[in-house]
Amino acid sequence: MTEPFSVRIGVRGYETDTQGHLNQAVYLQYAEHARWSALRHGGIEQQDLLARGVGPVALETTIRYLRELRAGDEVEVTCVFEWGEGKTFRIRQTVTKTDGTVSAEVTAVGGLLDLTERKLVKDPREVFKELATDPDVFGL
């Protein structure tokens, strides 16, 4: 995939804190929304994962806050999957205002949990390939 997957989100007033900027926890919600949107865009629905007996798990998330967001701002949240050889994968995300200002960078380490064994799937990349109708969304 030449361009990272992205989704547009409008900052709502009730998501802001007493300083008038986006509450720090909401960035994580935006990142999560973009990840689930990427899954759907690539042809993987939540019920597909459950039917396969797996579920995505977050193992680590780092958010680097760079510029504030205020109510009414519009942002693009990107989502790029990076695959290694093990049980985990990395997702790099950027929250960017429509004027090009990068507001935050989010890096997450995830895996797919076997819901019966309660252990990480050995090769999550293969499960994504199996379920996706558009594996390019996931860099596969």
PDB file of C-alpha atoms in Angstrom:
ATOM      1  CA  MET A   1       0.000   0.000   0.000  1.00  0.00           C
ATOM      2  CA  THR A   2       1.557   3.298  -1.056  1.00  0.00           C
ATOM      3  CA  GLU A   3      -0.399   5.556   1.295  1.00  0.00           C
ATOM      4  CA  PRO A   4      -1.077   4.740   4.937  1.00  0.00           C
ATOM      5  CA  PHE A   5      -4.682   4.057   5.821  1.00  0.00           C
ATOM      6  CA  SER A   6      -6.264   7.114   7.434  1.00  0.00           C
ATOM      7  CA  VAL A   7      -9.566   8.186   8.904  1.00  0.00           C
ATOM      8  CA  ARG A   8     -10.815  11.728   9.548  1.00  0.00           C
ATOM      9  CA  ILE A   9     -12.114  12.670  12.973  1.00  0.00           C
ATOM     10  CA  GLY A  10     -13.582  15.937  14.231  1.00  0.00           C
ATOM     11  CA  VAL A  11     -12.624  17.012  17.750  1.00  0.00           C
ATOM     12  CA  ARG A  12     -15.805  17.368  19.807  1.00  0.00           C
ATOM     13  CA  GLY A  13     -16.163  19.891  22.612  1.00  0.00           C
ATOM     14  CA  TYR A  14     -16.950  17.285  25.252  1.00  0.00           C
ATOM     15  CA  GLU A  15     -13.582  15.611  24.532  1.00  0.00           C
ATOM     16  CA  THR A  16     -11.649  18.654  25.726  1.00  0.00           C
ATOM     17  CA  ASP A  17     -10.315  19.319  29.196  1.00  0.00           C
ATOM     18  CA  THR A  18     -10.350  22.440  31.379  1.00  0.00           C
ATOM     19  CA  GLN A  19      -7.478  23.965  29.355  1.00  0.00           C
ATOM     20  CA  GLY A  20      -9.633  23.712  26.236  1.00  0.00           C
ATOM     21  CA  HIS A  21      -7.525  21.104  24.499  1.00  0.00           C
ATOM     22  CA  LEU A  22      -8.194  17.475  23.658  1.00  0.00           C
ATOM     23  CA  ASN A  23      -7.990  15.304  26.762  1.00  0.00           C
ATOM     24  CA  GLN A  24      -4.900  13.104  26.656  1.00  0.00           C
ATOM     25  CA  ALA A  25      -6.910   9.848  26.921  1.00  0.00           C
ATOM     26  CA  VAL A  26      -8.976  10.697  23.842  1.00  0.00           C
ATOM     27  CA  TYR A  27      -5.898  10.411  21.601  1.00  0.00           C
ATOM     28  CA  LEU A  28      -5.872   6.720  22.488  1.00  0.00           C
ATOM     29  CA  GLN A  29      -9.538   6.447  21.513  1.00  0.00           C
ATOM     30  CA  TYR A  30      -8.791   8.111  18.167  1.00  0.00           C
ATOM     31  CA  ALA A  31      -5.938   5.666  17.562  1.00  0.00           C
ATOM     32  CA  GLU A  32      -8.161   2.708  18.442  1.00  0.00           C
ATOM     33  CA  HIS A  33     -10.924   4.005  16.160  1.00  0.00           C
ATOM     34  CA  ALA A  34      -8.430   4.256  13.286  1.00  0.00           C
ATOM     35  CA  ARG A  35      -7.172   0.697  13.896  1.00  0.00           C
ATOM     36  CA  TRP A  36     -10.682  -0.768  13.833  1.00  0.00           C
ATOM     37  CA  SER A  37     -11.494   1.335  10.758  1.00  0.00           C
ATOM     38  CA  ALA A  38      -8.386  -0.056   9.047  1.00  0.00           C
ATOM     39  CA  LEU A  39      -9.471  -3.596   9.879  1.00  0.00           C
ATOM     40  CA  ARG A  40     -12.907  -2.987   8.355  1.00  0.00           C
ATOM     41  CA  HIS A  41     -11.389  -1.269   5.315  1.00  0.00           C
ATOM     42  CA  GLY A  42      -9.165  -4.322   4.785  1.00  0.00           C
ATOM     43  CA  GLY A  43     -12.185  -6.615   4.997  1.00  0.00           C
ATOM     44  CA  ILE A  44     -11.853  -7.853   8.577  1.00  0.00           C
ATOM     45  CA  GLU A  45     -14.871  -7.397  10.823  1.00  0.00           C
ATOM     46  CA  GLN A  46     -14.920  -8.076  14.553  1.00  0.00           C
ATOM     47  CA  GLN A  47     -17.195 -11.092  14.015  1.00  0.00           C
ATOM     48  CA  ASP A  48     -14.642 -12.537  11.540  1.00  0.00           C
ATOM     49  CA  LEU A  49     -11.986 -12.476  14.238  1.00  0.00           C
ATOM     50  CA  LEU A  50     -14.324 -14.032  16.798  1.00  0.00           C
ATOM     51  CA  ALA A  51     -15.400 -16.743  14.337  1.00  0.00           C
ATOM     52  CA  ARG A  52     -11.694 -17.538  13.792  1.00  0.00           C
ATOM     53  CA  GLY A  53     -11.292 -17.743  17.570  1.00  0.00           C
ATOM     54  CA  VAL A  54      -8.921 -14.801  17.923  1.00  0.00           C
ATOM     55  CA  GLY A  55      -9.027 -11.254  19.196  1.00  0.00           C
ATOM     56  CA  PRO A  56      -6.591  -8.362  18.876  1.00  0.00           C
ATOM     57  CA  VAL A  57      -4.770  -7.387  22.059  1.00  0.00           C
ATOM     58  CA  ALA A  58      -2.800  -4.274  22.905  1.00  0.00           C
ATOM     59  CA  LEU A  59       0.487  -5.100  24.620  1.00  0.00           C
ATOM     60  CA  GLU A  60       2.066  -1.661  24.695  1.00  0.00           C
ATOM     61  CA  THR A  61       1.068   1.838  23.614  1.00  0.00           C
ATOM     62  CA  THR A  62       3.204   4.961  23.547  1.00  0.00           C
ATOM     63  CA  ILE A  63       1.741   8.377  22.774  1.00  0.00           C
ATOM     64  CA  ARG A  64       3.967  11.329  22.007  1.00  0.00           C
ATOM     65  CA  TYR A  65       1.991  14.572  22.296  1.00  0.00           C
ATOM     66  CA  LEU A  66       3.338  17.297  20.020  1.00  0.00           C
ATOM     67  CA  ARG A  67       0.694  20.014  19.504  1.00  0.00           C
ATOM     68  CA  GLU A  68      -2.641  20.630  21.149  1.00  0.00           C
ATOM     69  CA  LEU A  69      -5.979  19.987  19.509  1.00  0.00           C
ATOM     70  CA  ARG A  70      -9.044  22.092  20.262  1.00  0.00           C
ATOM     71  CA  ALA A  71     -12.773  21.617  19.755  1.00  0.00           C
ATOM     72  CA  GLY A  72     -13.671  21.955  16.085  1.00  0.00           C
ATOM     73  CA  ASP A  73     -10.273  20.830  14.768  1.00  0.00           C
ATOM     74  CA  GLU A  74     -10.318  18.131  12.108  1.00  0.00           C
ATOM     75  CA  VAL A  75      -7.615  15.469  12.141  1.00  0.00           C
ATOM     76  CA  GLU A  76      -6.451  12.566  10.016  1.00  0.00           C
ATOM     77  CA  VAL A  77      -5.348   9.530  11.999  1.00  0.00           C
ATOM     78  CA  THR A  78      -3.096   7.205  10.022  1.00  0.00           C
ATOM     79  CA  CYS A  79      -2.457   3.546  10.634  1.00  0.00           C
ATOM     80  CA  VAL A  80       0.582   1.597   9.375  1.00  0.00           C
ATOM     81  CA  PHE A  81       1.183  -2.044  10.323  1.00  0.00           C
ATOM     82  CA  GLU A  82       4.754  -3.317  10.686  1.00  0.00           C
ATOM     83  CA  TRP A  83       5.355  -7.061  10.815  1.00  0.00           C
ATOM     84  CA  GLY A  84       8.217  -8.958  12.371  1.00  0.00           C
ATOM     85  CA  GLU A  85       8.848 -12.656  12.620  1.00  0.00           C
ATOM     86  CA  GLY A  86       7.297 -13.276  16.044  1.00  0.00           C
ATOM     87  CA  LYS A  87       3.931 -13.235  17.735  1.00  0.00           C
ATOM     88  CA  THR A  88       3.600  -9.456  17.793  1.00  0.00           C
ATOM     89  CA  PHE A  89       3.301  -6.613  15.329  1.00  0.00           C
ATOM     90  CA  ARG A  90       3.701  -2.863  15.572  1.00  0.00           C
ATOM     91  CA  ILE A  91       1.230  -0.195  14.508  1.00  0.00           C
ATOM     92  CA  ARG A  92       2.514   3.321  13.888  1.00  0.00           C
ATOM     93  CA  GLN A  93      -0.026   6.115  13.843  1.00  0.00           C
ATOM     94  CA  THR A  94       0.052   9.855  13.359  1.00  0.00           C
ATOM     95  CA  VAL A  95      -2.636  12.347  14.369  1.00  0.00           C
ATOM     96  CA  THR A  96      -2.375  15.279  11.968  1.00  0.00           C
ATOM     97  CA  LYS A  97      -4.485  18.421  11.689  1.00  0.00           C
ATOM     98  CA  THR A  98      -5.796  19.251   8.228  1.00  0.00           C
ATOM     99  CA  ASP A  99      -3.247  22.087   8.018  1.00  0.00           C
ATOM    100  CA  GLY A 100      -0.453  19.491   8.236  1.00  0.00           C
ATOM    101  CA  THR A 101       0.454  20.036  11.894  1.00  0.00           C
ATOM    102  CA  VAL A 102       1.318  16.733  13.582  1.00  0.00           C
ATOM    103  CA  SER A 103      -0.432  16.684  16.957  1.00  0.00           C
ATOM    104  CA  ALA A 104       0.576  13.241  18.185  1.00  0.00           C
ATOM    105  CA  GLU A 105       2.446  10.077  17.294  1.00  0.00           C
ATOM    106  CA  VAL A 106       1.169   6.759  18.582  1.00  0.00           C
ATOM    107  CA  THR A 107       3.135   3.527  18.526  1.00  0.00           C
ATOM    108  CA  ALA A 108       1.444   0.316  19.606  1.00  0.00           C
ATOM    109  CA  VAL A 109       2.590  -3.274  19.950  1.00  0.00           C
ATOM    110  CA  GLY A 110      -0.184  -5.766  19.433  1.00  0.00           C
ATOM    111  CA  GLY A 111      -0.885  -9.409  18.899  1.00  0.00           C
ATOM    112  CA  LEU A 112      -3.743 -11.786  18.260  1.00  0.00           C
ATOM    113  CA  LEU A 113      -4.946 -13.763  21.242  1.00  0.00           C
ATOM    114  CA  ASP A 114      -6.178 -17.324  20.706  1.00  0.00           C
ATOM    115  CA  LEU A 115      -9.420 -17.069  22.654  1.00  0.00           C
ATOM    116  CA  THR A 116      -9.420 -20.776  23.603  1.00  0.00           C
ATOM    117  CA  GLU A 117      -5.753 -21.218  24.523  1.00  0.00           C
ATOM    118  CA  ARG A 118      -5.451 -17.669  25.951  1.00  0.00           C
ATOM    119  CA  LYS A 119      -2.039 -17.369  24.292  1.00  0.00           C
ATOM    120  CA  LEU A 120      -0.768 -15.227  21.447  1.00  0.00           C
ATOM    121  CA  VAL A 121      -1.100 -16.694  17.954  1.00  0.00           C
ATOM    122  CA  LYS A 122       2.338 -17.724  16.645  1.00  0.00           C
ATOM    123  CA  ASP A 123       2.051 -15.825  13.351  1.00  0.00           C
ATOM    124  CA  PRO A 124      -0.632 -13.098  13.384  1.00  0.00           C
ATOM    125  CA  ARG A 125       0.386 -12.070   9.872  1.00  0.00           C
ATOM    126  CA  GLU A 126      -1.008 -15.350   8.505  1.00  0.00           C
ATOM    127  CA  VAL A 127      -4.360 -14.807  10.224  1.00  0.00           C
ATOM    128  CA  PHE A 128      -4.586 -11.295   8.761  1.00  0.00           C
ATOM    129  CA  LYS A 129      -3.777 -12.678   5.293  1.00  0.00           C
ATOM    130  CA  GLU A 130      -6.408 -15.379   5.695  1.00  0.00           C
ATOM    131  CA  LEU A 131      -9.190 -13.006   6.766  1.00  0.00           C
ATOM    132  CA  ALA A 132      -8.424  -9.846   4.759  1.00  0.00           C
ATOM    133  CA  THR A 133     -10.082  -9.056   1.462  1.00  0.00           C
ATOM    134  CA  ASP A 134      -7.494  -6.285   0.941  1.00  0.00           C
ATOM    135  CA  PRO A 135      -4.224  -7.333   2.632  1.00  0.00           C
ATOM    136  CA  ASP A 136      -2.478  -4.212   1.260  1.00  0.00           C
ATOM    137  CA  VAL A 137      -4.166  -2.210   4.038  1.00  0.00           C
ATOM    138  CA  PHE A 138      -2.023  -4.195   6.470  1.00  0.00           C
ATOM    139  CA  GLY A 139       1.175  -4.060   4.446  1.00  0.00           C
ATOM    140  CA  LEU A 140       0.814  -7.714   3.430  1.00  0.00           C
TER     141      LEU A 140
END
